[in-house]
Coordinates of C-alpha atoms in Angstrom, one line a residue:
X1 CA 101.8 54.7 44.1
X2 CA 102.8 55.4 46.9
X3 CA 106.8 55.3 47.2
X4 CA 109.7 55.1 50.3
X5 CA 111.4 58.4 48.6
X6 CA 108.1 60.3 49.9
X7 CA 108.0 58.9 53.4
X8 CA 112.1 59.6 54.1
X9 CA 111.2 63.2 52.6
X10 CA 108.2 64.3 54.9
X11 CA 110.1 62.7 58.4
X12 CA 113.4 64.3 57.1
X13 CA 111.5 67.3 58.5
X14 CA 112.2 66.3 62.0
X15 CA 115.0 67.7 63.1
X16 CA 116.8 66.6 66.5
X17 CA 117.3 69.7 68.5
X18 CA 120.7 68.8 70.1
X19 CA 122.7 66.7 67.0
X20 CA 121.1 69.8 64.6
X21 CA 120.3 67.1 61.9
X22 CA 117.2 65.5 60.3
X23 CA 116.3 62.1 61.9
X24 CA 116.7 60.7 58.8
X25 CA 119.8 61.8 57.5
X26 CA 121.2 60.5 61.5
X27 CA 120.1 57.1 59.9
X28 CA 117.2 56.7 63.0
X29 CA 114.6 56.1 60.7
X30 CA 114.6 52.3 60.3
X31 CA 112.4 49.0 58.5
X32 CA 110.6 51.4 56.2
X33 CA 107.9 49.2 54.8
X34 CA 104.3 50.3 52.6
X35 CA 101.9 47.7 51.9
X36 CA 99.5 47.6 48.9
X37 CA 96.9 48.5 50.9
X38 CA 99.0 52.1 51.9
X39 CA 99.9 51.1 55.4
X40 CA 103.2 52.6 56.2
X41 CA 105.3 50.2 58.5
X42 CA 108.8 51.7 60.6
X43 CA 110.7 52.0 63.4
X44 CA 112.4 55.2 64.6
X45 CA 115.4 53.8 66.6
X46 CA 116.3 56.7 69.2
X47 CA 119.3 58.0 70.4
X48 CA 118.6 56.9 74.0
X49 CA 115.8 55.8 75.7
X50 CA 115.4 58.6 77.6
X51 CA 115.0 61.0 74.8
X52 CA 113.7 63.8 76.2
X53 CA 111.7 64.6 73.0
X54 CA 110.5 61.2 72.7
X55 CA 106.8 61.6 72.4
X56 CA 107.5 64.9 70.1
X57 CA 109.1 63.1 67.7
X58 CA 106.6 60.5 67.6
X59 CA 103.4 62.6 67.1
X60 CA 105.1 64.3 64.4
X61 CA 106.2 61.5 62.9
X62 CA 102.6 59.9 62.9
X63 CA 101.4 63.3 61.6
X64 CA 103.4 63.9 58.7
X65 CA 103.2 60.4 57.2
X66 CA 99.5 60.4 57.8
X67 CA 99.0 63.4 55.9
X68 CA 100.4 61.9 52.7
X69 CA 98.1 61.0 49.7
X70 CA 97.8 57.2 49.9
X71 CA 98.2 56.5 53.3
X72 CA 96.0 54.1 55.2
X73 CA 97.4 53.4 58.3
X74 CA 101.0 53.9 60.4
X75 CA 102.8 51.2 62.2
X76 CA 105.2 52.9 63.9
X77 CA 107.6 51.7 66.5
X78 CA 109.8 53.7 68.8
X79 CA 113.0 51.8 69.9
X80 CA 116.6 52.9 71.2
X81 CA 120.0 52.3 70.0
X82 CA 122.9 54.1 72.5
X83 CA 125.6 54.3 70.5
X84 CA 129.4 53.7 71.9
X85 CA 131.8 56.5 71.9
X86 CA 135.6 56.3 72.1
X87 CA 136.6 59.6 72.4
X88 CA 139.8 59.0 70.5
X89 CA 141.1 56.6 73.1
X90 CA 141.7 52.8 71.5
X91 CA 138.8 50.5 71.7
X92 CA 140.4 48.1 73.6
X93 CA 141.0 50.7 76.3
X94 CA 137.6 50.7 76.7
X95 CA 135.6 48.4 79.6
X96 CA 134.3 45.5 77.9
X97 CA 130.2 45.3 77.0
X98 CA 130.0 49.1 78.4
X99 CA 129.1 51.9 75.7
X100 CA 129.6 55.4 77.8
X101 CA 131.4 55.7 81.2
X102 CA 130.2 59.0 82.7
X103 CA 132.1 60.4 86.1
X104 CA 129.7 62.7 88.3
X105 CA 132.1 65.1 90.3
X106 CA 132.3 68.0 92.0
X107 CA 134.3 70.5 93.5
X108 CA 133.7 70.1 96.8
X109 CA 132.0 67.6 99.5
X110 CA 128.3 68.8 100.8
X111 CA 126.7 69.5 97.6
X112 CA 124.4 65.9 96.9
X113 CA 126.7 65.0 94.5
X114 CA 125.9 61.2 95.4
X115 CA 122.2 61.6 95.4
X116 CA 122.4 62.9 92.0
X117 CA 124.8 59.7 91.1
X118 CA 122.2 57.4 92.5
X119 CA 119.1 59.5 91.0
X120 CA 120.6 59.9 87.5
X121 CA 121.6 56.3 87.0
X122 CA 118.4 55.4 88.4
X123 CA 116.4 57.6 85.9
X124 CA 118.5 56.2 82.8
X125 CA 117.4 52.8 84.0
X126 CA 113.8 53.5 84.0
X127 CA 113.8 54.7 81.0
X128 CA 114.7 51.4 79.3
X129 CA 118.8 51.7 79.3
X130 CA 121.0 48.7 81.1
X131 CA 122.9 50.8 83.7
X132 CA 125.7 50.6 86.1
X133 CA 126.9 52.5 89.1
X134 CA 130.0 52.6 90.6
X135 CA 130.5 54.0 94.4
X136 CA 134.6 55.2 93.5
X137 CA 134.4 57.5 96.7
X138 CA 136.9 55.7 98.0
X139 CA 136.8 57.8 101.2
X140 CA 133.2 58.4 102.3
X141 CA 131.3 55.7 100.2
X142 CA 127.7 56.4 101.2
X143 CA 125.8 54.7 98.0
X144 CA 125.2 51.3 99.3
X145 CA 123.5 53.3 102.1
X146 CA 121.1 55.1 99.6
X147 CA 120.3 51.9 97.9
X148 CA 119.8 50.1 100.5
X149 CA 122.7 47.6 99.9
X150 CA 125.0 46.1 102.2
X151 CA 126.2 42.3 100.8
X152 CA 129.6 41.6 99.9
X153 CA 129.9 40.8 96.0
X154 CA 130.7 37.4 94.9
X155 CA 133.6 36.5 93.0
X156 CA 133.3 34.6 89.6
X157 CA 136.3 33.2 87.4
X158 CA 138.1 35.9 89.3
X159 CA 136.2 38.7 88.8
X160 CA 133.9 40.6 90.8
X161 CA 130.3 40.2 90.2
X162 CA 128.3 43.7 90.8
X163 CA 125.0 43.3 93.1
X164 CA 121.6 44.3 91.5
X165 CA 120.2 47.6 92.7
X166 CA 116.5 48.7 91.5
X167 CA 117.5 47.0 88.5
X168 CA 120.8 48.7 88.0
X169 CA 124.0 47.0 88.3
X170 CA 126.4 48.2 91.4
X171 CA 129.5 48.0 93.2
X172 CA 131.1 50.5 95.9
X173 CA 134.9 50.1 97.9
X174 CA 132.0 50.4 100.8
X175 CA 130.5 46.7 100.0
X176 CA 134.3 45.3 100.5
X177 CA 135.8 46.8 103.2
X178 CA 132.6 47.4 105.4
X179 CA 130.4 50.3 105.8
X180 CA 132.0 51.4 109.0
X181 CA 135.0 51.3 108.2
X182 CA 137.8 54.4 107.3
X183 CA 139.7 54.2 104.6
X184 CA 143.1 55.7 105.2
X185 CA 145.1 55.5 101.9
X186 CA 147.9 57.0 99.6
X187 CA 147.4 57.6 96.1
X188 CA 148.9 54.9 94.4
X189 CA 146.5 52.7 96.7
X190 CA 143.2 54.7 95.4
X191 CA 144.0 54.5 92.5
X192 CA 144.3 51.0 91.9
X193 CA 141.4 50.4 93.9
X194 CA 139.7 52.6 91.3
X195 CA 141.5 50.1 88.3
X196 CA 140.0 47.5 89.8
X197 CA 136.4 47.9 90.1
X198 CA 136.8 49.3 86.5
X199 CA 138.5 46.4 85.4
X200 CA 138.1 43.5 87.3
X201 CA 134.3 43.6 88.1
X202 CA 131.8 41.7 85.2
X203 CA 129.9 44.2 84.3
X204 CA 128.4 42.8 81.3
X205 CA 126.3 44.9 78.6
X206 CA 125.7 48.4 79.8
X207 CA 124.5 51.6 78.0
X208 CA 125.9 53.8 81.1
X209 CA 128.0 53.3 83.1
X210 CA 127.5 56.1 85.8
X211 CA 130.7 56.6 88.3
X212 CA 130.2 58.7 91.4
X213 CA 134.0 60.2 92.1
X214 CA 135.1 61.3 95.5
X215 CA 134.8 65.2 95.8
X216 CA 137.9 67.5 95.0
X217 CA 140.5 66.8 92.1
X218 CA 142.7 64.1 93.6
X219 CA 143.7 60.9 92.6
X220 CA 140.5 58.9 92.1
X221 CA 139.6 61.6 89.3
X222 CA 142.9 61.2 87.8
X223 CA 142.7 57.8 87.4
X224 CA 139.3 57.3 85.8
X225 CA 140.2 59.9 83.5
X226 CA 143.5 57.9 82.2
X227 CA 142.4 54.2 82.7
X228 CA 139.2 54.3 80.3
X229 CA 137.7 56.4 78.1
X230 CA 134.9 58.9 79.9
X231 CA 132.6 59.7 77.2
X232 CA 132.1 62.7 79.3
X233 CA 131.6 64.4 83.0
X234 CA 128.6 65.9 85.3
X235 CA 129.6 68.7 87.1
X236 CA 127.4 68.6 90.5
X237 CA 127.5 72.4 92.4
X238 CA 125.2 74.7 94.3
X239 CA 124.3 77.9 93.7
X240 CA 126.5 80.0 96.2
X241 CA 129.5 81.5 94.9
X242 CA 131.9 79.8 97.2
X243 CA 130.8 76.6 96.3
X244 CA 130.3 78.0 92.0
X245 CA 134.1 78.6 92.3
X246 CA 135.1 75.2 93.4
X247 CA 133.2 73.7 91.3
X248 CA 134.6 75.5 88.5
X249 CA 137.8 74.4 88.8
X250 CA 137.1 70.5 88.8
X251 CA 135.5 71.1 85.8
X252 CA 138.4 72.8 84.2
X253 CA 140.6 69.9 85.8
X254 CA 138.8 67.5 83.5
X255 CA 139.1 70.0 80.4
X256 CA 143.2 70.0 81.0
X257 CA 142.3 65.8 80.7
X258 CA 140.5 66.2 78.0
X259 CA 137.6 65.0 79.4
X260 CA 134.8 66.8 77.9
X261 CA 132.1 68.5 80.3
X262 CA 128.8 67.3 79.8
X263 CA 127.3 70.3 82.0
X264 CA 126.4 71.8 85.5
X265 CA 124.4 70.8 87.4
X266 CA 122.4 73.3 90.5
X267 CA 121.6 71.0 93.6
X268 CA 119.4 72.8 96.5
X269 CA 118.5 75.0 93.5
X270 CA 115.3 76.5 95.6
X271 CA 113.1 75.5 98.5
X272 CA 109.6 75.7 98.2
X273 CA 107.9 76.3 101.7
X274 CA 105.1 74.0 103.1
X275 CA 103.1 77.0 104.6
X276 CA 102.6 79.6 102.1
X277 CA 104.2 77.5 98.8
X278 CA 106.8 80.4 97.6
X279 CA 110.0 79.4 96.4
X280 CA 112.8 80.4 98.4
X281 CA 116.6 80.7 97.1
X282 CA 118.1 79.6 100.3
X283 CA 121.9 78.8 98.4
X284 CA 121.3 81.9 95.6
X285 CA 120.0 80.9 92.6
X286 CA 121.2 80.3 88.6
X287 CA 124.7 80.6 89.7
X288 CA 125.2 77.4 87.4
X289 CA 123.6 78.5 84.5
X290 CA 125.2 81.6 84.6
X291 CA 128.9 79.6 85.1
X292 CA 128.1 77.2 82.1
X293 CA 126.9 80.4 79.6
X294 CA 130.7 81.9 80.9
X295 CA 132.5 78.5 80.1
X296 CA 131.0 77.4 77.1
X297 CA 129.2 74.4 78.9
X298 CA 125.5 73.0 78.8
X299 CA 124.0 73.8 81.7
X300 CA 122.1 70.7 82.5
X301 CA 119.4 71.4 85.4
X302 CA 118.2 72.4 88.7
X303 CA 117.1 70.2 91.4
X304 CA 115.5 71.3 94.4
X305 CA 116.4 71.2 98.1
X306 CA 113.1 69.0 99.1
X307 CA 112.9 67.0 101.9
X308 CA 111.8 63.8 100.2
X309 CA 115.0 63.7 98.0
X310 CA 116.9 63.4 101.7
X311 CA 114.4 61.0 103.2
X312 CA 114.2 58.4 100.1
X313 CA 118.1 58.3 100.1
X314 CA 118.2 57.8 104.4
X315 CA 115.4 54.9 103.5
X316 CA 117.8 53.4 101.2
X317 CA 115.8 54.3 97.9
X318 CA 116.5 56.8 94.8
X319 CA 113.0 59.3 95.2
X320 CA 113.1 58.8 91.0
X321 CA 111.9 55.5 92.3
X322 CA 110.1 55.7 95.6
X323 CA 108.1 58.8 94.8
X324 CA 108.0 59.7 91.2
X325 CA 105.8 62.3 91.2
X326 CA 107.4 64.7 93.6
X327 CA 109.0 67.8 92.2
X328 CA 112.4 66.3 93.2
X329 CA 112.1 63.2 90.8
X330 CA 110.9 65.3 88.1
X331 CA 113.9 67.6 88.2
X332 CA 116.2 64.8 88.8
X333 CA 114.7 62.9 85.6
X334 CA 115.0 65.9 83.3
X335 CA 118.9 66.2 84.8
X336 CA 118.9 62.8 83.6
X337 CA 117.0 63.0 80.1
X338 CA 119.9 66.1 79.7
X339 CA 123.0 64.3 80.7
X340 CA 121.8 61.4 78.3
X341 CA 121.2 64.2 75.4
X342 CA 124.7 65.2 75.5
X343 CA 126.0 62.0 75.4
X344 CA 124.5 61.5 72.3
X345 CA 125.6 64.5 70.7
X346 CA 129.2 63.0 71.6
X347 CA 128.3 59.6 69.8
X348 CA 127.4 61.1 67.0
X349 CA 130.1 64.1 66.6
X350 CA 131.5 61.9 63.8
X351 CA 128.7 60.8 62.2
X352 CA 128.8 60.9 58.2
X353 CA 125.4 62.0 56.8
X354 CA 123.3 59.2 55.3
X355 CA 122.4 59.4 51.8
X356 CA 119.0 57.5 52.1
X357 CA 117.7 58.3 48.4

């Protein structure tokens, strides 16, 4: 007979590349059910939704059971649990119904550090995760622009309620004081301006939480890092050195936080040209990769300089969206299958290993 001990050993030979475990031992294989008849019945619960070795882990997973004496037939089904992480802060520090609050920054202004906000949070919620976004560039808030968003939020039992974006939940200091509009502030002012769209907007049950800061190390970084807990930050640079260097140093600004870096990553990596189809390294090129080998970081992806990626975000859409197949909204989805990767690995840092025999 067939037994449940020879299933869990064959898939305990998948191994997830970035938590360095067996996919059973990480307790993802779930439901396990064999029939009289040998059909094997069970769902392999993922650590996000957009697992970037998704399909991988399926095929081998449909493979190895298959090839066991006995077997008939698999029923398998792939699902997704994203896992909260504290990061030693108290739970009740934490933003209510959201699992992972992740800050994109960057050194400096000019880099497409918003487009990759608006691109990454869009790419987590295609893949099947409830996501948020939050415009906290309390200075130049230009997200409502690149969504295409420009109502006023509605208040409910005294709390904000975040407009719907492409199916993502949003709110930017743009949709409340006016588009137009400069917003000339001290620090104790931006900063609870950033308090409050943390803390007094309903954002209900999200997986991610994506927050686009204000360029530089001021006090709109400050005060994400120290009012909730950041599961992590996305370093957003391009490749020339002058730009490298800043960048740098806002990502050792949220080390001395103890914020961990989830990675680099290269904006206006390349440029491929229209008439003879060469790439061109306009900005240099791999200075990010280079910089997160030197720190100790991930390096998370290149994206390239491409005209669509500028003219989706003028129309008021994410190009992830409006043109998927362009090589812009593949890069900007594998940034996005990365950046979800690491946040795993930080969910599951403390994870005891599941005796399952």
């Amino acid at each position: 007979m067939l037994s449940k001990d020879q299933v869990l050993s064959v898939l305990s030979a998948i191994k997830d590349p970035d938590l360095g475990r067996d996919v059973v031992s990480l307790g993802m294989i779930k439901n396990l059910d064999i029939s009289d008849a040998g059909k094997v019945s069970f769902t392999f619960e993922l650590t996000t939704p957009a697992c970037p070795v998704r399909d991988r882990f399926q095929t081998m997973a449909q493979e190895l059971v298959r090839g066991l004496p006995g077997v008939t037939a698999v029923d398998l089904k792939m699902t997704a649990n994203v896992r909260a992480a504290f990061n030693g802060m108290a739970r009740d520090q934490s933003i209510p119904g959201v699992k992972h609050v992740i800050a994109v920054a960057s050194g400096k202004g000019g880099v497409g550090k918003s487009t990759i906000a608006v691109n990454l949070a869009a790419s987590l919620q295609l893949s099947g995760a409830r996501v948020g976004l939050l415009d906290a560039d309390i200075y130049g808030p230009s997200v409502p622009g690149m969504l295409g968003v420009a109502d006023a939020p509605k208040v409910a039992d005294q709390k904000l309620v975040p407009l719907d974006a492409y199916g993502m939940k949003f709110m930017s200091i743009g949709l409340l004081a006016g588009a137009d509009k400069a917003m000339v502030w001290r620090g104790p002012m931006v900063s609870r301006a950033i308090e409050q769209m943390l803390t007094d907007v309903r954002w209900g049950e999200l997986d991610y939480l994506i927050v686009d800061l204000p360029p530089g190390t001021g006090d709109a970084s400050l005060t994400l890092a120290q009012a909730v807990p950041l599961t992590g930050v996305a370093v957003v640079c391009t490749p020339q050195e002058a730009a490298m260097k800043i960048a740098v140093k806002a990502l050792q600004m949220f080390r001395g936080l103890n914020v961990t870096p989830l990675g680099l990553i290269e904006n206006m990596s390349w440029f491929v040209c229209s008439t003879c189809s060469e790439e061109h390294y306009i900005f240099d090129h791999g200075q990010a990769e280079r910089a997160a080998q030197r720190l100790g970081v991930p390096y998370l992806g290149a994206v390239p300089l491409e005209k669509s990626i500028r003219e989706e975000a003028d129309a008021g859409a994410p190009v992830v969206v409006s043109r998927p197949d362009s090589a812009g909204a593949t890069a900007l989805r594998k940034v996005a299958s990365a950046v979800a990767a690491r946040i795993a690995v930080q969910s599951f840092r403390q994870l005891p290993v599941i005796n399952v025999r």
